[in-house]
XYZ file of C-alpha atoms in Angstrom:
597
model
C -28.260 -10.561 -3.094
C -31.051 -7.986 -3.251
C -32.646 -6.152 -0.314
C -36.097 -7.092 0.992
C -38.845 -6.353 -1.480
C -42.142 -4.497 -1.107
C -45.131 -6.732 -0.581
C -46.642 -5.549 -3.862
C -43.796 -7.239 -5.710
C -44.394 -10.672 -4.176
C -46.580 -11.786 -7.083
C -43.918 -10.798 -9.607
C -41.268 -12.601 -7.570
C -43.463 -15.702 -7.503
C -43.959 -15.571 -11.264
C -40.236 -15.144 -11.869
C -39.453 -18.152 -9.671
C -42.036 -20.263 -11.513
C -40.581 -19.170 -14.855
C -37.037 -19.987 -13.705
C -38.043 -23.498 -12.625
C -39.901 -24.186 -15.869
C -36.969 -22.867 -17.905
C -34.776 -25.354 -16.030
C -37.133 -28.189 -16.864
C -37.428 -27.182 -20.537
C -33.637 -27.191 -20.806
C -33.542 -30.640 -19.212
C -36.117 -32.147 -21.557
C -34.551 -30.558 -24.617
C -31.229 -32.235 -23.756
C -33.048 -35.469 -22.866
C -34.666 -35.563 -26.312
C -31.416 -34.744 -28.065
C -29.733 -37.695 -26.346
C -32.675 -39.933 -27.236
C -32.570 -38.842 -30.887
C -28.825 -39.501 -31.028
C -29.524 -43.157 -30.233
C -30.718 -43.606 -33.849
C -27.377 -42.360 -35.193
C -25.374 -44.612 -32.865
C -27.506 -47.571 -33.913
C -26.992 -46.826 -37.601
C -23.232 -46.485 -37.072
C -23.120 -49.531 -34.777
C -21.290 -47.345 -32.266
C -22.259 -49.428 -29.241
C -19.707 -47.988 -26.825
C -20.916 -44.420 -27.376
C -24.529 -45.550 -27.197
C -23.877 -47.145 -23.798
C -22.095 -44.036 -22.532
C -24.900 -41.730 -23.693
C -27.510 -43.941 -22.028
C -25.571 -43.751 -18.744
C -24.972 -40.005 -19.017
C -28.646 -39.304 -19.711
C -29.620 -40.719 -16.319
C -27.728 -37.879 -14.609
C -29.311 -35.097 -16.693
C -32.254 -34.597 -14.356
C -30.314 -34.089 -11.118
C -27.870 -31.761 -12.876
C -30.667 -29.496 -14.137
C -32.396 -29.542 -10.731
C -29.207 -28.405 -9.013
C -28.722 -25.673 -11.623
C -32.222 -24.349 -10.918
C -31.730 -24.538 -7.155
C -28.441 -22.645 -7.448
C -30.044 -19.960 -9.616
C -32.853 -19.386 -7.118
C -30.543 -19.361 -4.106
C -28.241 -16.867 -5.819
C -31.100 -14.632 -6.902
C -33.299 -14.526 -3.804
C -32.735 -14.103 -0.107
C -34.448 -16.621 2.132
C -36.511 -13.800 3.644
C -38.067 -13.169 0.228
C -39.288 -16.736 -0.065
C -42.195 -16.582 2.352
C -45.034 -19.084 2.529
C -47.239 -16.640 0.634
C -44.706 -16.431 -2.183
C -44.380 -20.233 -2.458
C -48.156 -20.635 -2.683
C -48.215 -18.143 -5.549
C -45.247 -19.846 -7.230
C -47.238 -23.041 -7.579
C -50.284 -21.210 -8.963
C -48.185 -19.356 -11.535
C -46.452 -22.596 -12.478
C -49.808 -24.302 -13.129
C -50.705 -21.430 -15.414
C -47.456 -21.812 -17.333
C -48.191 -25.504 -17.889
C -51.338 -24.844 -19.897
C -50.643 -26.285 -23.374
C -47.286 -27.664 -22.224
C -46.401 -31.010 -23.832
C -44.823 -32.597 -20.749
C -46.799 -31.169 -17.808
C -46.466 -34.251 -15.589
C -42.682 -34.209 -15.966
C -42.548 -30.471 -15.322
C -44.571 -30.901 -12.106
C -42.108 -33.523 -10.868
C -39.201 -31.199 -11.698
C -40.924 -28.439 -9.719
C -41.222 -30.753 -6.722
C -37.549 -31.714 -6.940
C -36.424 -28.083 -6.966
C -38.731 -27.135 -4.092
C -37.744 -30.131 -1.967
C -34.104 -29.138 -2.365
C -34.918 -25.717 -0.921
C -37.689 -26.404 1.601
C -37.622 -28.542 4.742
C -39.414 -31.870 4.506
C -42.309 -30.642 6.669
C -43.446 -28.814 3.543
C -43.427 -31.916 1.330
C -47.129 -32.699 1.764
C -48.660 -29.260 1.656
C -49.921 -26.675 -0.806
C -46.443 -25.721 -2.014
C -45.768 -28.800 -4.187
C -47.685 -31.147 -6.468
C -48.804 -33.957 -4.186
C -51.235 -34.911 -6.967
C -51.051 -33.944 -10.654
C -52.689 -30.593 -11.366
C -52.655 -30.649 -15.184
C -54.301 -33.396 -17.212
C -52.202 -35.398 -19.666
C -55.209 -36.675 -21.614
C -55.230 -36.073 -25.377
C -52.116 -33.912 -25.540
C -51.204 -33.750 -29.215
C -47.670 -33.162 -30.525
C -46.975 -29.979 -32.445
C -44.286 -31.545 -34.598
C -45.060 -33.150 -37.948
C -44.620 -36.689 -36.640
C -47.657 -37.992 -34.723
C -47.362 -40.147 -31.618
C -48.293 -43.221 -33.644
C -49.024 -44.087 -37.251
C -52.073 -46.009 -38.435
C -52.032 -48.562 -41.248
C -54.931 -50.392 -42.948
C -53.812 -53.812 -44.196
C -57.284 -54.668 -45.552
C -56.808 -51.896 -48.100
C -53.102 -52.134 -48.882
C -52.356 -55.793 -48.107
C -50.599 -57.054 -45.001
C -47.164 -57.617 -46.562
C -47.062 -54.173 -48.170
C -48.240 -52.638 -44.892
C -45.566 -54.377 -42.845
C -42.825 -53.311 -45.235
C -44.050 -49.724 -45.145
C -44.062 -49.792 -41.327
C -40.340 -50.646 -41.373
C -39.300 -48.291 -44.179
C -41.161 -45.362 -42.586
C -38.497 -45.311 -39.837
C -35.940 -44.399 -42.543
C -33.011 -46.216 -40.993
C -29.730 -45.412 -42.695
C -28.646 -48.985 -43.263
C -28.994 -51.895 -45.661
C -31.323 -54.759 -44.898
C -30.037 -58.242 -45.638
C -33.405 -59.252 -47.116
C -36.307 -57.105 -45.947
C -38.858 -58.906 -48.146
C -37.862 -62.243 -46.616
C -38.059 -60.898 -43.047
C -41.383 -59.175 -43.692
C -42.651 -62.528 -44.972
C -41.643 -64.131 -41.656
C -43.474 -61.419 -39.708
C -46.515 -61.713 -41.978
C -46.750 -65.474 -41.473
C -46.690 -65.147 -37.705
C -49.043 -62.185 -37.759
C -51.597 -64.040 -39.847
C -51.446 -66.831 -37.309
C -52.002 -64.226 -34.594
C -55.100 -62.873 -36.331
C -56.438 -66.399 -36.677
C -55.795 -67.252 -40.309
C -59.095 -66.727 -42.127
C -60.561 -64.765 -39.228
C -63.158 -62.258 -40.397
C -61.624 -58.783 -40.587
C -63.803 -56.257 -38.801
C -64.421 -52.778 -40.313
C -62.032 -51.184 -37.793
C -59.161 -53.579 -38.605
C -55.914 -51.584 -38.405
C -52.329 -51.601 -37.191
C -51.043 -48.797 -34.952
C -47.296 -48.299 -34.533
C -45.494 -45.812 -32.293
C -43.670 -43.259 -34.430
C -40.300 -43.586 -32.682
C -38.169 -46.693 -32.458
C -37.141 -47.908 -29.011
C -33.346 -48.222 -28.787
C -31.498 -50.313 -26.209
C -28.252 -52.298 -26.275
C -27.651 -53.303 -29.916
C -31.305 -53.341 -30.948
C -34.071 -51.066 -32.215
C -37.649 -52.115 -31.451
C -40.831 -51.444 -33.407
C -43.731 -51.258 -30.939
C -47.308 -51.511 -32.110
C -50.671 -53.231 -31.902
C -53.147 -54.806 -34.240
C -56.827 -53.955 -33.719
C -59.678 -56.096 -34.987
C -63.129 -55.476 -33.577
C -62.806 -55.233 -29.810
C -59.577 -57.238 -29.709
C -56.099 -55.776 -29.366
C -52.995 -57.721 -30.406
C -49.757 -56.171 -29.103
C -46.560 -56.837 -31.016
C -42.879 -55.869 -30.984
C -40.400 -56.344 -33.838
C -36.684 -56.170 -32.905
C -34.335 -54.839 -35.610
C -30.747 -56.053 -35.237
C -27.546 -56.343 -37.270
C -26.300 -59.692 -38.525
C -22.638 -60.680 -38.615
C -22.212 -58.998 -41.998
C -23.402 -55.660 -40.628
C -26.763 -55.909 -42.396
C -30.099 -55.085 -40.786
C -32.526 -57.913 -40.077
C -35.934 -58.278 -38.450
C -34.956 -60.741 -35.737
C -38.402 -61.924 -34.639
C -41.871 -60.669 -33.760
C -43.214 -60.876 -30.211
C -46.940 -61.253 -29.543
C -47.050 -62.903 -26.125
C -47.918 -60.217 -23.520
C -45.674 -62.011 -21.014
C -42.664 -61.717 -23.319
C -43.448 -58.085 -24.068
C -43.741 -57.437 -20.334
C -40.282 -58.967 -19.826
C -38.953 -56.709 -22.612
C -40.204 -53.706 -20.604
C -39.041 -55.202 -17.307
C -37.718 -53.331 -14.263
C -34.597 -55.492 -14.604
C -33.471 -53.901 -17.864
C -31.777 -50.689 -18.938
C -33.928 -47.729 -19.904
C -34.978 -47.326 -23.522
C -33.831 -44.378 -25.616
C -37.002 -43.049 -27.269
C -37.633 -39.638 -28.812
C -40.993 -38.471 -27.408
C -42.476 -35.011 -27.694
C -45.486 -36.100 -25.622
C -44.342 -38.862 -23.249
C -47.780 -39.292 -21.686
C -49.112 -40.331 -25.104
C -46.450 -43.049 -25.323
C -47.318 -44.232 -21.819
C -51.012 -44.335 -22.715
C -50.241 -46.401 -25.827
C -47.983 -48.813 -23.936
C -50.562 -49.286 -21.197
C -53.034 -50.444 -23.844
C -50.524 -53.219 -24.603
C -49.565 -53.903 -20.979
C -52.625 -53.026 -18.880
C -51.239 -54.690 -15.741
C -47.967 -52.772 -15.747
C -48.107 -49.670 -13.496
C -47.700 -46.260 -15.107
C -44.739 -45.682 -12.812
C -42.819 -48.611 -14.323
C -43.617 -47.548 -17.884
C -42.352 -44.006 -17.293
C -39.235 -45.463 -15.675
C -38.381 -47.862 -18.511
C -38.691 -44.925 -20.926
C -35.874 -43.210 -19.039
C -38.190 -40.885 -17.110
C -37.275 -42.495 -13.809
C -37.886 -39.417 -11.655
C -41.535 -39.251 -12.674
C -41.704 -43.031 -12.340
C -40.392 -42.663 -8.806
C -42.953 -39.951 -7.977
C -45.808 -41.954 -9.507
C -44.717 -45.043 -7.582
C -44.754 -43.104 -4.308
C -48.288 -41.862 -5.021
C -49.356 -45.460 -5.661
C -47.690 -46.461 -2.401
C -49.523 -43.779 -0.382
C -52.796 -44.833 -1.988
C -52.121 -48.453 -1.049
C -51.325 -47.454 2.540
C -54.631 -45.637 2.798
C -56.619 -48.662 1.646
C -54.755 -51.411 3.527
C -54.270 -52.260 7.181
C -51.433 -54.803 7.446
C -48.128 -53.957 9.126
C -44.601 -53.598 7.847
C -42.472 -56.492 9.010
C -39.021 -57.977 8.566
C -38.825 -59.583 5.122
C -38.663 -63.408 5.019
C -35.370 -65.099 4.207
C -31.845 -65.069 5.609
C -31.081 -61.701 7.176
C -28.201 -59.902 5.514
C -25.172 -58.285 7.104
C -25.524 -54.973 5.261
C -29.231 -54.171 4.920
C -32.377 -54.084 7.013
C -34.993 -55.489 4.619
C -38.675 -55.104 5.385
C -41.939 -55.432 3.527
C -45.656 -54.802 3.642
C -47.180 -58.226 2.856
C -49.984 -56.722 0.764
C -47.574 -54.622 -1.350
C -45.349 -56.289 -3.996
C -42.134 -54.449 -3.086
C -39.421 -54.609 -0.433
C -37.752 -51.741 1.423
C -34.006 -51.834 2.130
C -32.041 -49.581 4.485
C -28.269 -49.677 5.018
C -27.211 -50.617 8.530
C -24.991 -48.346 10.620
C -22.274 -50.982 11.011
C -21.378 -54.287 9.365
C -20.089 -57.298 11.302
C -17.177 -59.361 9.901
C -16.513 -60.613 7.299
C -18.107 -57.581 5.623
C -15.562 -54.836 5.005
C -17.439 -51.887 3.570
C -19.042 -48.537 4.417
C -22.392 -46.880 3.849
C -20.822 -44.654 1.171
C -19.391 -47.660 -0.695
C -22.736 -49.479 -0.604
C -24.446 -46.399 -2.067
C -21.820 -46.309 -4.814
C -22.579 -49.935 -5.689
C -26.304 -49.241 -5.981
C -25.600 -46.183 -8.130
C -23.388 -48.335 -10.347
C -26.322 -50.677 -10.957
C -28.676 -47.756 -11.628
C -26.351 -46.471 -14.348
C -25.363 -49.856 -15.784
C -26.961 -52.114 -18.360
C -28.921 -54.572 -16.201
C -29.586 -57.029 -19.110
C -32.709 -58.346 -17.405
C -30.685 -59.800 -14.532
C -30.434 -56.990 -11.953
C -33.405 -55.311 -10.295
C -33.765 -51.558 -10.647
C -34.053 -49.698 -7.349
C -35.898 -46.564 -6.309
C -33.916 -44.449 -3.854
C -35.747 -42.203 -1.365
C -34.826 -39.887 1.486
C -36.894 -38.978 4.564
C -39.801 -41.338 3.970
C -42.604 -41.115 6.516
C -44.352 -44.316 7.631
C -47.333 -44.552 10.008
C -46.027 -45.621 13.403
C -49.067 -47.819 13.885
C -48.113 -49.884 10.811
C -44.603 -50.804 12.016
C -44.306 -54.110 13.832
C -42.472 -53.928 17.162
C -39.927 -56.447 15.903
C -39.086 -54.287 12.890
C -38.798 -51.076 14.888
C -36.578 -52.836 17.431
C -34.293 -54.087 14.649
C -33.967 -50.579 13.206
C -33.082 -49.134 16.602
C -30.509 -51.872 17.113
C -28.676 -51.929 13.755
C -29.569 -48.612 12.050
C -30.485 -46.065 14.745
C -29.025 -43.158 12.754
C -31.635 -43.715 10.029
C -34.724 -43.623 12.245
C -36.630 -40.696 13.688
C -39.964 -40.831 15.520
C -42.101 -37.739 15.009
C -45.512 -37.984 16.624
C -47.426 -40.776 14.965
C -44.869 -41.175 12.153
C -41.563 -42.970 11.734
C -39.117 -41.255 9.400
C -36.563 -43.417 7.566
C -33.851 -41.055 6.387
C -32.645 -43.170 3.468
C -33.876 -46.346 1.806
C -34.143 -48.297 -1.437
C -37.290 -49.902 -2.783
C -37.214 -52.931 -5.101
C -39.757 -55.225 -6.667
C -40.342 -58.184 -4.333
C -39.134 -61.583 -5.514
C -38.881 -65.036 -3.950
C -35.286 -65.550 -2.747
C -33.727 -68.287 -4.870
C -32.608 -70.312 -1.847
C -36.221 -70.446 -0.597
C -37.504 -71.180 -4.103
C -35.117 -74.123 -4.499
C -35.912 -75.489 -1.021
C -39.658 -75.365 -1.655
C -39.269 -77.023 -5.058
C -37.220 -79.821 -3.525
C -39.802 -80.336 -0.764
C -42.462 -80.771 -3.446
C -40.244 -83.231 -5.277
C -40.353 -80.915 -8.290
C -37.000 -81.783 -9.884
C -37.860 -79.830 -13.043
C -38.309 -76.667 -10.987
C -34.977 -77.202 -9.227
C -33.243 -77.674 -12.569
C -34.978 -74.591 -13.978
C -33.832 -72.528 -11.006
C -30.200 -73.626 -11.400
C -30.240 -73.113 -15.173
C -31.633 -69.606 -14.671
C -29.123 -68.888 -11.900
C -26.196 -69.768 -14.144
C -27.689 -67.891 -17.093
C -28.100 -64.811 -14.909
C -24.451 -64.906 -13.867
C -23.243 -65.438 -17.444
C -25.352 -62.579 -18.783
C -24.027 -60.304 -16.046
C -20.485 -61.375 -16.894
C -21.165 -60.354 -20.504
C -21.759 -56.754 -19.404
C -18.717 -56.631 -17.110
C -20.470 -57.380 -13.807
C -19.150 -59.775 -11.152
C -21.825 -60.346 -8.470
C -19.263 -60.819 -5.703
C -21.436 -62.723 -3.247
C -22.926 -65.474 -5.389
C -24.960 -67.229 -2.684
C -28.469 -68.194 -3.750
C -30.007 -65.910 -1.125
C -28.760 -62.899 -3.090
C -30.806 -63.857 -6.146
C -34.571 -63.759 -6.537
C -37.131 -65.429 -8.798
C -39.625 -63.179 -10.601
C -43.244 -64.080 -11.298
C -42.126 -65.040 -14.810
C -39.636 -67.561 -13.420
C -36.535 -65.524 -14.256
C -33.645 -65.379 -11.787
C -32.485 -61.862 -10.949
C -29.579 -60.606 -8.829
C -30.546 -58.043 -6.185
C -27.804 -57.733 -3.541
C -25.220 -55.239 -4.759
C -22.920 -54.447 -1.839
C -20.100 -56.677 -3.158
C -20.590 -56.085 -6.874
C -17.457 -55.420 -8.956
C -16.498 -54.941 -12.577
C -15.154 -58.123 -14.150
C -12.232 -56.096 -15.458
C -11.263 -55.128 -11.896
C -11.005 -58.753 -10.773
C -8.096 -61.169 -11.080
C -9.408 -64.694 -11.689
C -6.902 -67.284 -10.538
C -6.454 -71.026 -10.371
C -5.598 -72.339 -6.916
C -1.859 -73.066 -7.037
C -0.696 -76.673 -6.771
C 0.652 -77.372 -3.252
C 4.450 -77.403 -3.165
C 4.604 -80.040 -0.465
C 2.525 -81.978 2.069
C 2.690 -79.105 4.557
C 1.080 -76.765 2.023
C -1.603 -79.356 1.265
C -2.520 -79.799 4.948
C -2.424 -76.090 5.801
C -5.688 -74.714 7.239
C -4.900 -71.288 5.757
C -3.912 -70.468 2.161
C -0.152 -70.818 1.816
C -0.092 -68.577 -1.285
C -0.487 -64.753 -1.360
C -3.981 -63.403 -2.073
C -4.697 -59.842 -3.221
C -7.978 -58.084 -2.468
C -9.226 -58.429 -6.049
C -8.214 -62.110 -6.448
C -11.078 -64.520 -7.180
C -10.757 -68.328 -7.171
C -13.743 -69.814 -9.082
C -12.790 -73.341 -7.995
C -13.944 -72.383 -4.510
C -17.475 -71.436 -5.582
C -18.614 -75.048 -5.338
C -17.806 -75.151 -1.616
C -20.565 -72.594 -0.950
C -22.992 -73.416 -3.757
C -23.023 -77.173 -4.306
C -23.626 -78.794 -0.945
C -26.976 -80.146 -2.118
C -26.428 -83.246 -4.346
C -29.404 -82.488 -6.590
C -28.364 -78.861 -7.050
C -24.808 -79.998 -7.751
C -25.989 -82.418 -10.449
C -27.888 -79.740 -12.342
C -25.195 -77.098 -11.837
C -22.446 -79.314 -13.231
C -24.699 -80.375 -16.099
C -25.393 -76.810 -17.268
C -22.858 -74.444 -15.739
C -19.800 -76.347 -14.638
C -17.640 -73.871 -16.589
C -18.402 -71.246 -13.933
C -16.102 -73.190 -11.587
C -13.086 -72.700 -13.855
C -10.849 -69.639 -13.830
C -10.441 -69.996 -17.596
C -14.122 -69.165 -18.212
C -13.828 -65.938 -16.261
C -10.464 -64.944 -17.736
C -11.755 -65.498 -21.277
C -14.837 -63.380 -20.545
C -12.676 -60.644 -19.064
C -10.433 -60.624 -22.134
C -13.427 -60.251 -24.470
C -14.503 -57.182 -22.518
C -10.965 -55.734 -22.570
C -10.873 -56.343 -26.332
C -13.913 -54.067 -26.671
C -16.460 -56.747 -27.533
C -20.065 -55.820 -26.730
C -22.193 -58.902 -26.156
C -25.540 -59.406 -27.851
C -28.507 -59.268 -25.475
C -31.712 -61.016 -26.501
C -34.594 -60.181 -24.143
C -36.661 -63.040 -25.549
C -36.140 -66.800 -26.035
C -33.595 -67.745 -28.711
C -36.002 -70.211 -30.306
C -38.301 -67.346 -31.348
C -35.647 -65.794 -33.589
C -36.240 -66.196 -37.317
C -32.626 -67.354 -37.666
C -32.908 -69.972 -34.913
C -31.861 -73.459 -35.934
C -32.507 -76.146 -33.297
C -29.596 -78.397 -32.548
C -30.215 -81.887 -33.859
C -29.173 -84.859 -31.726
C -25.915 -86.432 -32.777
C -26.297 -89.469 -35.057
C -24.380 -92.460 -33.792
C -22.456 -94.546 -36.280
C -23.870 -97.976 -36.976
């Protein structure tokens, strides 16, 4: 530790601190890009296990680099040296260093993270950090040879030739089963998209992002067709067939399906981006209703997504007047859940204590939520944003909500003047709880909606099982329905790995005394699960039972779960299709059985 410094050196100290923080960020993004580039190699080698591990490990890169920078600054400077005057200059020097930087918005967020680890929260909304972006991300051009996107002109070269060149330009080290055939499939659907004999305008072109988007066992081509003032987004998934050959699996044009592909319920993409803001700008032209925060997040830049979301939230608070209130639905034993009716998200805080039968702790609940953050969510688990020390206007809290906090989570609440500080919370996209959705559908007499909800519920569980996730508490209230009608799991305090569970059949009673016993007569371990008992809690409604047994009766058998567990233990990685099966080029509809005469 060095002695106090002369005042004349404060500017140099400030510059050195700014340089140290930016060096920390540059190291982070260099490693981030290396991991993203490696995804291409894992895809080519079909090394799915390593690809999954690298995707999980990459999530932790940011916090590791932040802590390294914090440690460097704390080791180098005494607290007395870091005066308010120095911190003001640090920010100014940092802005100067970001001129011509390729990721200024990410670097600003990194700066905030380092500062907020050193400063008290009373400094969070002042001149020392980037409350708003200071450096524009408009028209930042990459320095590397590869542009952000490539432009093709099918009117000149022909659509089929253009489509084939789009695929071959990615230079995948693999053999296509029949690229000409697959390109023909894409061409046929694309011509239908452009309207058959539709007049081609002078600006007719196809723009394709220069990097593939890797996730699970797929690589995705993302682009858009332009004709006049119309934009036609499209995505082409590249997969392997059973012979280990590459195929174009389908082409997606429907903005709803593309939105689901980029959903908050899925794992982050691995994409090599020199200028991430340019990728976000391109994607927003395809998905104009998706917030920038969600696009940054799905690209693996979740810290900036989190910061951008919070800015959107503060903006919404300023231009709204409704109050936070207890969220509708059955109140849980673990979380206080509240919402702002005009804002499409819910806020969840862990209670201080949990009444029986819950047997958990705050630390364990946090571990479960971190597990979900790092896991492949396969479109069936909602991503969460985790915040500490969030300030809410006291005037916007309903008395009922504040009373509930003081009763069940007093350690999390502080009142400071006209603000309420929640020390720790999660924020999730708001959905309609499945139990409410089913009840409302039944009241309307909408049997198709009830069946759809049960089909989706079972599909959600089976897709989670495929990635080694057992929901634990499978009650309908722990699942939600998105605006696209998909059922998503969102209550994680009892989540477990399938491979950690022991799925058992209920033993046959040995005698009449066993059969009449009010308590299980057989030993039960903590990780034992009896699927036969699920129906007791899930199938009380006759209509729900009918549809459940029709589509997902296998979920009530221990054999289904044991077989799934064995596939995971054998190292099998399930295929995940984030689009309807019937859109696949290889899809063959099942024909009804022909009865003998």
